Coordinates of C-alpha atoms and ligand atoms in Angstrom, one line a residue:
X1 CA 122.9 98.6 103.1
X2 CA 124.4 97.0 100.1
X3 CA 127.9 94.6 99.8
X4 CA 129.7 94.8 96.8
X5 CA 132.1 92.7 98.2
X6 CA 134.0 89.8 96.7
X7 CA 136.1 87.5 99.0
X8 CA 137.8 85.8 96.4
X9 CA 141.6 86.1 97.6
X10 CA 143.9 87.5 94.9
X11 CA 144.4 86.2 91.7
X12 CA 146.7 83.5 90.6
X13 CA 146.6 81.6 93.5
X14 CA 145.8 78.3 93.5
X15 CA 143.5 76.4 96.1
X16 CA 143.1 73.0 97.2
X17 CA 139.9 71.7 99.4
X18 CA 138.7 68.2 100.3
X19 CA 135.6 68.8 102.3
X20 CA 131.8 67.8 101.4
X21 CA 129.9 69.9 99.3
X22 CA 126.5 71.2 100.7
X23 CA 125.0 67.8 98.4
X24 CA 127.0 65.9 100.6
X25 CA 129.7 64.8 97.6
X26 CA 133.5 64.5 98.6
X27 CA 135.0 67.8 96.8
X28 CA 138.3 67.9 95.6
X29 CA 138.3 71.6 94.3
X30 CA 142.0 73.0 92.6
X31 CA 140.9 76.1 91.2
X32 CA 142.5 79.5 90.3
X33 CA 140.7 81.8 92.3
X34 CA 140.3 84.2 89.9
X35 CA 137.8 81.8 88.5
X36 CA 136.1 82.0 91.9
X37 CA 132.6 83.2 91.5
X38 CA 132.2 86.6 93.6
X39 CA 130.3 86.2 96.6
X40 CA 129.2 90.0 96.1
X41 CA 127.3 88.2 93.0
X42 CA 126.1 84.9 94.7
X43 CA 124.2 87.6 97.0
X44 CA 123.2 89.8 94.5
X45 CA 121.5 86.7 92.8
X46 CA 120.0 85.7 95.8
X47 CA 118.4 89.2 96.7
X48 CA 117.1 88.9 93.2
X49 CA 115.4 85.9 93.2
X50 CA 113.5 86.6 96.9
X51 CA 112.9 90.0 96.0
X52 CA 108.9 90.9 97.0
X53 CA 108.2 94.4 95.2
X54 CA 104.7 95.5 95.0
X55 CA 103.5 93.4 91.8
X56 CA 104.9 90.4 93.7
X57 CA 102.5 90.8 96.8
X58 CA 99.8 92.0 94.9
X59 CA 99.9 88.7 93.1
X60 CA 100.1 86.8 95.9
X61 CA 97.6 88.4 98.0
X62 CA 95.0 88.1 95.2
X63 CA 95.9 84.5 94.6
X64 CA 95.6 83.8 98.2
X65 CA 92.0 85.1 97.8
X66 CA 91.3 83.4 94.5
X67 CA 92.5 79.9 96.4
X68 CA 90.6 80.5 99.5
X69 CA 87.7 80.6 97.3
X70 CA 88.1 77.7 95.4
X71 CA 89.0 75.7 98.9
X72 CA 85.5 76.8 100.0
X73 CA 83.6 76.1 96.8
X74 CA 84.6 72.2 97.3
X75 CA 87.2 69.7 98.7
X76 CA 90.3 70.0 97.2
X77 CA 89.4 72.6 94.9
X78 CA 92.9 74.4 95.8
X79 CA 96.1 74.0 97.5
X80 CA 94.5 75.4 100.3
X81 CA 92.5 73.5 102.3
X82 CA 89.4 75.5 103.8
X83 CA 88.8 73.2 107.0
X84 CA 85.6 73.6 108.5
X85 CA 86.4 73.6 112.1
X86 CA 83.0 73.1 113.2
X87 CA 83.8 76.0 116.0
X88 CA 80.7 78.1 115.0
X89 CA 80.4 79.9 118.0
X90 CA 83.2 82.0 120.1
X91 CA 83.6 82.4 124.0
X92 CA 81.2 84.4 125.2
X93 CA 83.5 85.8 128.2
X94 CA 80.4 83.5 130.5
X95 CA 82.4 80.2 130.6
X96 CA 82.9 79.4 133.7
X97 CA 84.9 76.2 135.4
X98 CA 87.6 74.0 135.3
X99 CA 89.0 73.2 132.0
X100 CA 92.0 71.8 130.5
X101 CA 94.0 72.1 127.2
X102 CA 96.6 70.2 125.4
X103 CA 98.7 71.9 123.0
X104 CA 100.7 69.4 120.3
X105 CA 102.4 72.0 117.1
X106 CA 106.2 72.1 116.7
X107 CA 108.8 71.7 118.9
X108 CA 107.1 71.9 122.5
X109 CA 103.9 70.2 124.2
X110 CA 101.9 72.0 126.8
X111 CA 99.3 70.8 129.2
X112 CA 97.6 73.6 130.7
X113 CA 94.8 73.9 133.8
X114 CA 92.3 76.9 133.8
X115 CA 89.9 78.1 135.9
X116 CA 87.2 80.1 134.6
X117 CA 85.9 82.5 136.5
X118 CA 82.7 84.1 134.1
X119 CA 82.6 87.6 132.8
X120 CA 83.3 89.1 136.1
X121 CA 86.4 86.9 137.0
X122 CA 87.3 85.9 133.6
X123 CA 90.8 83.0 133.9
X124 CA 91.3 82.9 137.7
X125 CA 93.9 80.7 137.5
X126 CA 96.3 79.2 135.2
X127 CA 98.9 76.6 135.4
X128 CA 101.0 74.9 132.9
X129 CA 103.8 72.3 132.0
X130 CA 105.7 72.7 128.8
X131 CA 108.3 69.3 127.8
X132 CA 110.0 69.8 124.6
X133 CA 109.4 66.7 122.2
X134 CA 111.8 64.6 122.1
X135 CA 113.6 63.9 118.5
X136 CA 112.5 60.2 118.5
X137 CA 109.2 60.9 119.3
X138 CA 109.1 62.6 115.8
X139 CA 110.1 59.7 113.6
X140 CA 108.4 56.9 115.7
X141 CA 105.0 55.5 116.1
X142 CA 101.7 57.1 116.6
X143 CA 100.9 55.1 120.0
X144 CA 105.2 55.7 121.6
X145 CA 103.8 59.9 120.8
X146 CA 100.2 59.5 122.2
X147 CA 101.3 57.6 125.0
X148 CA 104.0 60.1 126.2
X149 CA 101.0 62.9 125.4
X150 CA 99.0 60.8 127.4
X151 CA 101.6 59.9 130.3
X152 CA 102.6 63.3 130.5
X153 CA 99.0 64.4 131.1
X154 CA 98.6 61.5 133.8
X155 CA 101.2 63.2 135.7
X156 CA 100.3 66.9 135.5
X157 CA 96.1 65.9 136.3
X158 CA 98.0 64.6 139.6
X159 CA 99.8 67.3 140.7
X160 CA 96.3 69.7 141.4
X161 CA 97.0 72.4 143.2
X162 CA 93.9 73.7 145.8
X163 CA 92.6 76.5 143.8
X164 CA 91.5 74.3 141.3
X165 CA 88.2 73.1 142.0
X166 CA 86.2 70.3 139.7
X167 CA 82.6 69.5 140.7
X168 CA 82.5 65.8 142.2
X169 CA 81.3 62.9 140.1
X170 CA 82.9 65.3 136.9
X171 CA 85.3 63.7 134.4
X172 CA 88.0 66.4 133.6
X173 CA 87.6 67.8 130.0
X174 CA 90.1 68.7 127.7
X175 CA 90.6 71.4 124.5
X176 CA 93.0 69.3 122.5
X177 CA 95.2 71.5 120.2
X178 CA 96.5 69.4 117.7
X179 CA 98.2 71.6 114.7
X180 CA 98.6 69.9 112.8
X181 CA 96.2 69.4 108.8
X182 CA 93.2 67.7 110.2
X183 CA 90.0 67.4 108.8
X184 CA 87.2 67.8 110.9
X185 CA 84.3 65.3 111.6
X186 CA 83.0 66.8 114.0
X187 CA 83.8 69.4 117.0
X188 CA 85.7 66.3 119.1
X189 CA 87.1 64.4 115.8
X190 CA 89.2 64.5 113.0
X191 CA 91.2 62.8 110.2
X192 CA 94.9 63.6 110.5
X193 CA 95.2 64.3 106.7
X194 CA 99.3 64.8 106.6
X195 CA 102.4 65.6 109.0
X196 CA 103.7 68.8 108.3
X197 CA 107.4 70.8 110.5
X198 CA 109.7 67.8 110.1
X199 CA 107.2 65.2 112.0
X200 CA 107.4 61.9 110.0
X201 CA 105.2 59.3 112.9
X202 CA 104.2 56.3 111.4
X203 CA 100.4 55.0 111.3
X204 CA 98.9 58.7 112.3
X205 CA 97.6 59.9 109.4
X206 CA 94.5 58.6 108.1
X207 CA 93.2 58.2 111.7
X208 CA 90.9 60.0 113.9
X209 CA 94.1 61.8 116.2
X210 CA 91.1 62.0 119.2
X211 CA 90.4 58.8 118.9
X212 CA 94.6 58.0 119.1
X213 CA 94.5 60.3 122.3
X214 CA 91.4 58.3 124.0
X215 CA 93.0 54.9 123.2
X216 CA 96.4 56.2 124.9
X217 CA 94.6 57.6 127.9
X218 CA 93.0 54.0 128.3
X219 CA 96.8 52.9 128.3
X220 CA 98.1 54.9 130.6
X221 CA 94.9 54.7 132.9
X222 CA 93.8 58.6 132.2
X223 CA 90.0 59.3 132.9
X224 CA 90.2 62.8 130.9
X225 CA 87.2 63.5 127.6
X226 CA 88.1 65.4 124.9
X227 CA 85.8 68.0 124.0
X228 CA 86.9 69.8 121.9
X229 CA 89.9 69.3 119.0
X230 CA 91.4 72.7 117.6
X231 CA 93.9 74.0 115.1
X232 CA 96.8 76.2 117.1
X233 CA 95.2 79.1 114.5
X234 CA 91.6 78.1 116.1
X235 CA 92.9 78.2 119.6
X236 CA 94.4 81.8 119.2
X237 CA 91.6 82.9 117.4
X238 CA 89.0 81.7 120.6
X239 CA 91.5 83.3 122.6
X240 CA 92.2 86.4 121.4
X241 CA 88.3 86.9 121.1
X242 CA 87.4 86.2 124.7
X243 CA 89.2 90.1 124.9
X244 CA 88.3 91.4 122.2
X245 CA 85.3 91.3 119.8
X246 CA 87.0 92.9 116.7
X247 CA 89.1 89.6 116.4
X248 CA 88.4 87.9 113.0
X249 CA 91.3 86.4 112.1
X250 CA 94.7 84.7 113.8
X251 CA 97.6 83.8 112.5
X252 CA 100.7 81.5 113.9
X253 CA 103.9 82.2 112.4
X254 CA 106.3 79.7 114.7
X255 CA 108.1 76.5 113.8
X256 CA 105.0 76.4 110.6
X257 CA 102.3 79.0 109.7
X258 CA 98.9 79.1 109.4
X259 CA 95.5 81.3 109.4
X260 CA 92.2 80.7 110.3
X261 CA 89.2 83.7 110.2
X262 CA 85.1 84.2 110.8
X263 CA 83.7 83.3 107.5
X264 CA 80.3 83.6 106.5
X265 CA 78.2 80.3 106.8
X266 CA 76.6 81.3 103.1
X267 CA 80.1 81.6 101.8
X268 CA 80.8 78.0 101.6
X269 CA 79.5 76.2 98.8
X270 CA 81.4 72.9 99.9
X271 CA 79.3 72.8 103.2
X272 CA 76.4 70.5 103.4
X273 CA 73.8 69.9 106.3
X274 CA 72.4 71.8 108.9
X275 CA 73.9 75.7 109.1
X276 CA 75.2 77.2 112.4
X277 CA 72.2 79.4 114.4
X278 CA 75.2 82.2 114.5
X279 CA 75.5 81.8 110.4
X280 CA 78.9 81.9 111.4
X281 CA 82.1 79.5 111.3
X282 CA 85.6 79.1 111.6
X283 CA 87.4 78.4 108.7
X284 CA 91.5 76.8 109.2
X285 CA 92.8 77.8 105.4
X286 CA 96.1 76.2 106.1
X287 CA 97.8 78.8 104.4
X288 CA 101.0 76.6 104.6
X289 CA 100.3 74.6 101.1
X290 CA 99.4 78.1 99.5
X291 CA 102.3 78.2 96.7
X292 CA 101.6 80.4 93.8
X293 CA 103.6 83.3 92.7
X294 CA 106.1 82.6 95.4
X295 CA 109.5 83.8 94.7
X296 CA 111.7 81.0 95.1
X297 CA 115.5 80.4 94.9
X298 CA 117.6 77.4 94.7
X299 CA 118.5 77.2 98.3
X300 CA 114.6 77.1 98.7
X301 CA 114.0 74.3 95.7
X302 CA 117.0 72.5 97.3
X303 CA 115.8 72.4 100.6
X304 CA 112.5 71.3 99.4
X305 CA 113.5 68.5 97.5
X306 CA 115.5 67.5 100.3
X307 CA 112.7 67.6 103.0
X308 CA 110.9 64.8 103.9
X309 CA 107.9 66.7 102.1
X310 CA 109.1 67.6 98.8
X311 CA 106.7 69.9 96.9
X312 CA 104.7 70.5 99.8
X313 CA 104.0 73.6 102.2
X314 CA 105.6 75.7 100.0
X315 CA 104.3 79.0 101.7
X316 CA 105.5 77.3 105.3
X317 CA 108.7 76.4 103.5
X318 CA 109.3 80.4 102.4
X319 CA 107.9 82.1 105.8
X320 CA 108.2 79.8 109.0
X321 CA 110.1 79.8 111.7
X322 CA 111.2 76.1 110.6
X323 CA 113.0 76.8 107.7
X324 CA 114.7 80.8 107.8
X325 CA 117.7 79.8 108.9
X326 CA 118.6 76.6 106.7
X327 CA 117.9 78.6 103.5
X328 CA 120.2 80.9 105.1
X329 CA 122.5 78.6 105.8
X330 CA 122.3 77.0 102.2
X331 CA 123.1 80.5 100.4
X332 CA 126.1 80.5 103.1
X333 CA 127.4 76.9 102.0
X334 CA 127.4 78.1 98.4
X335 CA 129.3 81.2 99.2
X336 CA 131.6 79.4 101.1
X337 CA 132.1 76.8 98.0
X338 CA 131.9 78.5 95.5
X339 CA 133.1 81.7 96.6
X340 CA 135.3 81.2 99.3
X341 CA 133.5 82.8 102.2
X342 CA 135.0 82.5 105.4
X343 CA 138.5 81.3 103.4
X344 CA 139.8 78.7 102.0
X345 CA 137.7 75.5 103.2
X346 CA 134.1 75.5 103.1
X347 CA 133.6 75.1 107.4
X348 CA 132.5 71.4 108.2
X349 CA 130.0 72.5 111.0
X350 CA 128.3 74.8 108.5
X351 CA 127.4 71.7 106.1
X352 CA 125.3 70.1 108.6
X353 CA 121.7 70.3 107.2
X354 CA 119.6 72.9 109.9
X355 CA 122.7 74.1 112.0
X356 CA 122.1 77.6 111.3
X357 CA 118.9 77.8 113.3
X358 CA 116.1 80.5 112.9
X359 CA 117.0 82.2 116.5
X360 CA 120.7 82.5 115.5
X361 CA 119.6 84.5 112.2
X362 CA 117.4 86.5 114.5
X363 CA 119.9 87.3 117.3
X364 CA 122.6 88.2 114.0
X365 CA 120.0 90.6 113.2
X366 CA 119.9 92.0 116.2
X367 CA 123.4 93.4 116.4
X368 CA 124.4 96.9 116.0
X369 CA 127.8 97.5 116.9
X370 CA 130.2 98.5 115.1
X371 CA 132.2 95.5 114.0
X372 CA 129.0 93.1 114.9
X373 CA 130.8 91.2 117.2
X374 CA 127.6 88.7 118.1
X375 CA 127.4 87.6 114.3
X376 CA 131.5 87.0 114.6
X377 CA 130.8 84.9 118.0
X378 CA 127.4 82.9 116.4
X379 CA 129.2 81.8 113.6
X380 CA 132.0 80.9 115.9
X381 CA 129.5 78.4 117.6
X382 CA 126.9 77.2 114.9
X383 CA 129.7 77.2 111.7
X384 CA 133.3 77.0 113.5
X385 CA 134.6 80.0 111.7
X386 CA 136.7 82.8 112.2
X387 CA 135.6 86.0 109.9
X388 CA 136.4 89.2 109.2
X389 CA 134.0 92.1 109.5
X390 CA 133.0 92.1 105.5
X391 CA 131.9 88.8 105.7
X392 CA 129.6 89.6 108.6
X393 CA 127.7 92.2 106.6
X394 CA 127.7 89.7 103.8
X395 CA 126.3 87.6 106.5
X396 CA 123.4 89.7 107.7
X397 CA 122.7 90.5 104.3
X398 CA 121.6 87.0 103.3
X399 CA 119.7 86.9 106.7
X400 CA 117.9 89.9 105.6
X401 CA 117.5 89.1 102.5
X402 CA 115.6 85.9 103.4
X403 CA 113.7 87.2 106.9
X404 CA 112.1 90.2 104.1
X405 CA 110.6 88.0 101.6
X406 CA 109.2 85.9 104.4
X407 CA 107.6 88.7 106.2
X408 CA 106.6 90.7 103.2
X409 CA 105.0 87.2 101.9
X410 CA 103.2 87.0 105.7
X411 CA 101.8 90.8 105.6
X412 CA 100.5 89.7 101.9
X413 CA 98.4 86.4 102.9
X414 CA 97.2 88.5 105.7
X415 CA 96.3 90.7 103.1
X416 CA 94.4 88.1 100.8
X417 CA 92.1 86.8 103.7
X418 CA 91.4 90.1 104.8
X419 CA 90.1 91.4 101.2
X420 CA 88.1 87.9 100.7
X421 CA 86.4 88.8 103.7
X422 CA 85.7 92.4 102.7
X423 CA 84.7 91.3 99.0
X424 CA 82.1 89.2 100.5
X425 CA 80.7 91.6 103.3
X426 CA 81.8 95.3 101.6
X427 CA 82.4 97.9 104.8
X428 CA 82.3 95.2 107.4
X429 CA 86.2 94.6 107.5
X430 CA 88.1 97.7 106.5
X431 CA 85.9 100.5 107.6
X432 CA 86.3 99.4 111.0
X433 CA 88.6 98.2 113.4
X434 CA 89.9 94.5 112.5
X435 CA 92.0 92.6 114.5
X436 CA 94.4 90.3 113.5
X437 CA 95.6 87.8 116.5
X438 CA 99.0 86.7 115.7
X439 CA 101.2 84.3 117.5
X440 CA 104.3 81.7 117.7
X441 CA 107.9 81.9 118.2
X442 CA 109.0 84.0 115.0
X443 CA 106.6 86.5 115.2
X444 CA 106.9 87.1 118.9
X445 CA 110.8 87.3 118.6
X446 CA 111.6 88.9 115.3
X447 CA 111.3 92.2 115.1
X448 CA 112.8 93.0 111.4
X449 CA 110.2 90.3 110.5
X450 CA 107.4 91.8 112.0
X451 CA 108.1 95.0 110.9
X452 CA 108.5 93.4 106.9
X453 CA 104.9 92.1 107.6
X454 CA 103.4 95.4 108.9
X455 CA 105.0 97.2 105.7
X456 CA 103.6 94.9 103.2
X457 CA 100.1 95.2 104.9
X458 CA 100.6 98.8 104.5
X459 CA 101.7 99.1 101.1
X460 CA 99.1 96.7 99.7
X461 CA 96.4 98.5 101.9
X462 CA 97.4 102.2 101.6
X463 CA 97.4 103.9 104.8
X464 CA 93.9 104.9 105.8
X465 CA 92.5 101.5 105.1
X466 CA 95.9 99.8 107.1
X467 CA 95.3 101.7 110.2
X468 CA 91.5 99.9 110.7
X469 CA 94.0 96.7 110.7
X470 CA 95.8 96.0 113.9
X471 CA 97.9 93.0 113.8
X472 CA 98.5 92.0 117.3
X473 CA 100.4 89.7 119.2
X474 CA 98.4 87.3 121.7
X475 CA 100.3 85.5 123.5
X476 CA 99.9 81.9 124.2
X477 CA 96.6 82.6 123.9
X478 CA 95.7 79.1 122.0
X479 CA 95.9 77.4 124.9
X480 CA 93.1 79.4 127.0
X481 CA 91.3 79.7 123.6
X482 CA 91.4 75.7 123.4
X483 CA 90.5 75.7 127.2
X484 CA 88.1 78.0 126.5
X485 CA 86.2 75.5 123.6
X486 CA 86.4 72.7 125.6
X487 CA 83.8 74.8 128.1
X488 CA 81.7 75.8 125.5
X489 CA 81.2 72.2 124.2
X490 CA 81.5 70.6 127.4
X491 CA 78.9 67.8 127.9
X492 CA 77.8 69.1 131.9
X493 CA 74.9 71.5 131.8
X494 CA 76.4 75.1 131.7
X495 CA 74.9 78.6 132.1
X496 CA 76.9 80.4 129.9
Ligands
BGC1 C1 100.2 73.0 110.2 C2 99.0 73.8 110.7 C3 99.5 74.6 112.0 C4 100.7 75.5 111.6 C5 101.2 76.3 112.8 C6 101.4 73.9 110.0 O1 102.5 73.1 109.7 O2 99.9 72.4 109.0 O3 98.0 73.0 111.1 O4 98.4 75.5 112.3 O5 101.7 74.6 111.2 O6 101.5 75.5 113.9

């Protein structure tokens, strides 16, 4: 579906409007509108500049490859980062126990309780509490976030219901999922290298986050161990696994992104020391810096240099859940200003930095009727407005037009994992079935998105080789997969 639409009202006419712009300036516009730029080209520009043909994920799958490569041949060797995650062997299916995890990513914090039953039983029981974080928490100080981590996990290890059952004399032992860029000392340690999704908490990074947890635990009186800390990407990974052996790689695609996949121990130059008996490893790419070849817009450049990380996560910045809808809502600002979308003044509510949230774009997409009454009624609530029909599809088509480059540019770093992968061990990855575990938010409730992914996979793949590849979602499975770690490195004797 294409717009050639303009919404400039008729010529001659003369306009007067004293709201901000989108750079937060005063505007006093008088204008004749027939000087109004089109909307119909403002749109047209913007399709443009995300467009993703084929050359464009090519190009970015084989740069993704070329990167991961130079990650692995030494530190810093590429945007990406190639963390070893010192997870060198997977669940087995023969942990047994009770085990807990922590989850700490984007917007929510889980603790979770699992009892593992062993191959026959597998997860007997789960239970959970979920507490979004509060907005404060995000721009204070590394002990106010530990300590509500810490508090939090005080008062769920209380409530224990009867099915639960630790051995006596046993300290409770925890998966911590922290995802977050960390680099790994060590299975239960690691350096908290940057913030990334909007969290800015003073005195974390540089710091061993385990070692934050333990001292907050003290605080609050918590006997818990960590035994093992894991990327979100990790956790899925472990979990997916535990039902299925053809799991090699997992991606999150939520409030950020990330990938992590089975890489061959004699395939990292950068590692030193003693090798894994499996010559096997986990590898978190933290796919989020990746940057090249991206195509980028100016609602993207201005949203980056307005973050609180410009320049950074430039791949999370174009595909996550995070950003969609402000780069959406940017593209709407200047249609508004400069082209009088939605009439005459460019709407208040709509100027408000992240307003226009990912879900909204999601649920616009979702509408079929005729005169797409839920886009008219969500951009009643998140922008103020009153519009007509024309501007709706003008409306879904900036949606799309954004949701497609970040899917295609998802299917196309799956892509470049996969084909390092195959490079390295020829036959091993697309002559067979190869599953991809994917999870968060965006993925789970995006369907156009997905479906963007799938087709760049397939395109870049060709269609025998694509259907080897299943990319499927598994849910919340970082959680158990973190639970699931924390067995297999607990410190008590075990017989799986
Ligand atoms: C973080 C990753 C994490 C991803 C998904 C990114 O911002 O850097 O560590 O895995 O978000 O949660």
């Amino acid at each position: 579906m294409s717009v050639a639409a303009t919404t400039s009202p008729a010529v001659g006419t003369l306009y007067v409007s004293r709201f901000p712009t989108s750079r937060g300036m005063p505007r006093v516009t008088m204008a004749l509108r027939s000087n109004v730029i089109s909307v119909g080209s403002i749109l047209t520009k913007l399709q443009q500049d995300c467009a993703t043909p084929f050359p464009v994920i090519r190009h970015v799958a084989d740069s993704m490859t070329a990167d991961m490569r130079a990650g692995l041949a030494v530190d810093g060797g590429s945007n990406l980062k190639m963390i070893l995650s010192y997870v060198d062997s997977l669940p087995s299916g023969n942990e047994k126990g009770l085990f807990y995890a922590l989850d700490l990513g984007g917007t929510n914090f889980r603790a979770l309780r699992v009892q593992l039953g062993g191959k026959e039983d597998r997860v007997v029981a789960t239970e959970f509490e979920q507490l979004s974080i509060p907005q404060e928490l995000m721009f204070g100080t590394s002990e106010e976030l530990f300590d509500f981590i810490a508090s939090t996990l005080a008062g769920f290890a209380e409530k224990e219901s009867e099915k639960f059952h630790l051995p006596h004399g046993r300290q409770r032992e925890i998966g911590f999922t922290f995802s977050f860029p960390v680099k790994q000392t060590s299975i239960d340690s690691g350096i908290l290298m940057k913030w990334t999704k909007g969290f800015a908490v003073s005195g974390t990074a540089g710091r061993d986050v385990v070692a934050c947890l333990n001292e907050a635990m003290e605080r609050q009186g918590v006997d818990m161990r960590v035994s093992a800390l894991v990327n979100d990407t990790v956790g899925t990974l472990a979990g997916a696994r535990y039902w299925d052996d053809d799991v090699l790689v997992a991606v999150i695609l939520g409030t950020g992104t990330n990938a992590c996949y089975v890489e061959r121990t004699d395939c990292i130059p950068k590692l030193q020391g003693p090798r894994s008996s499996s010559g096997r490893t986990i590898i978190n790419t933290e796919w989020g810096a990746f940057s090249d070849g991206i195509p980028l817009t100016v609602f993207d450049r201005d949203m980056d240099a307005a973050s609180i990380n410009p320049g950074e996560q430039i791949f999370e910045k174009t595909i996550s859940g995070m950003y969609l809808g402000e780069i959406a809502r940017r593209a709407l600002v200047t249609m508004a200003e400069e082209g009088s979308l939605f009439g005459m003044a460019v709407p208040n509510k709509l100027s408000t930095p992240f307003a226009l949230r990912t879900p909204d774009i999601c649920a616009m997409q979702q509408d079929n009727s005729d005169d797409l009454q839920a886009v008219g009624s969500i951009l009643h609530n998140v922008a103020g407005v009153e519009s007509s029909l024309s501007e709706r599809r003008i409306v879904v088509e900036v949606c799309d037009a954004i949701v497609r480059r970040g899917g295609r540019l998802a299917g196309a770093g799956i892509v470049g994992i996969l084909q390092k992968m195959e490079q390295d061990s020829k036959g091993t990855i697309f002559n067979k079935r190869t599953v991809v575990a994917m999870d968060g938010g965006l993925y789970e409730h995006y369907p156009q998105y997905r479906s963007y992914l799938q087709d760049a996979v397939t395109e870049l793949l060709g269609s025998d080789t694509s259907k080897n590849i299943v990319i499927e979602h598994s849910k919340d499975g970082s959680g158990i997969g973190a639970a699931l770690l924390a067995a297999t490195n607990s410190k008590y004797d075990h017989d799986f």
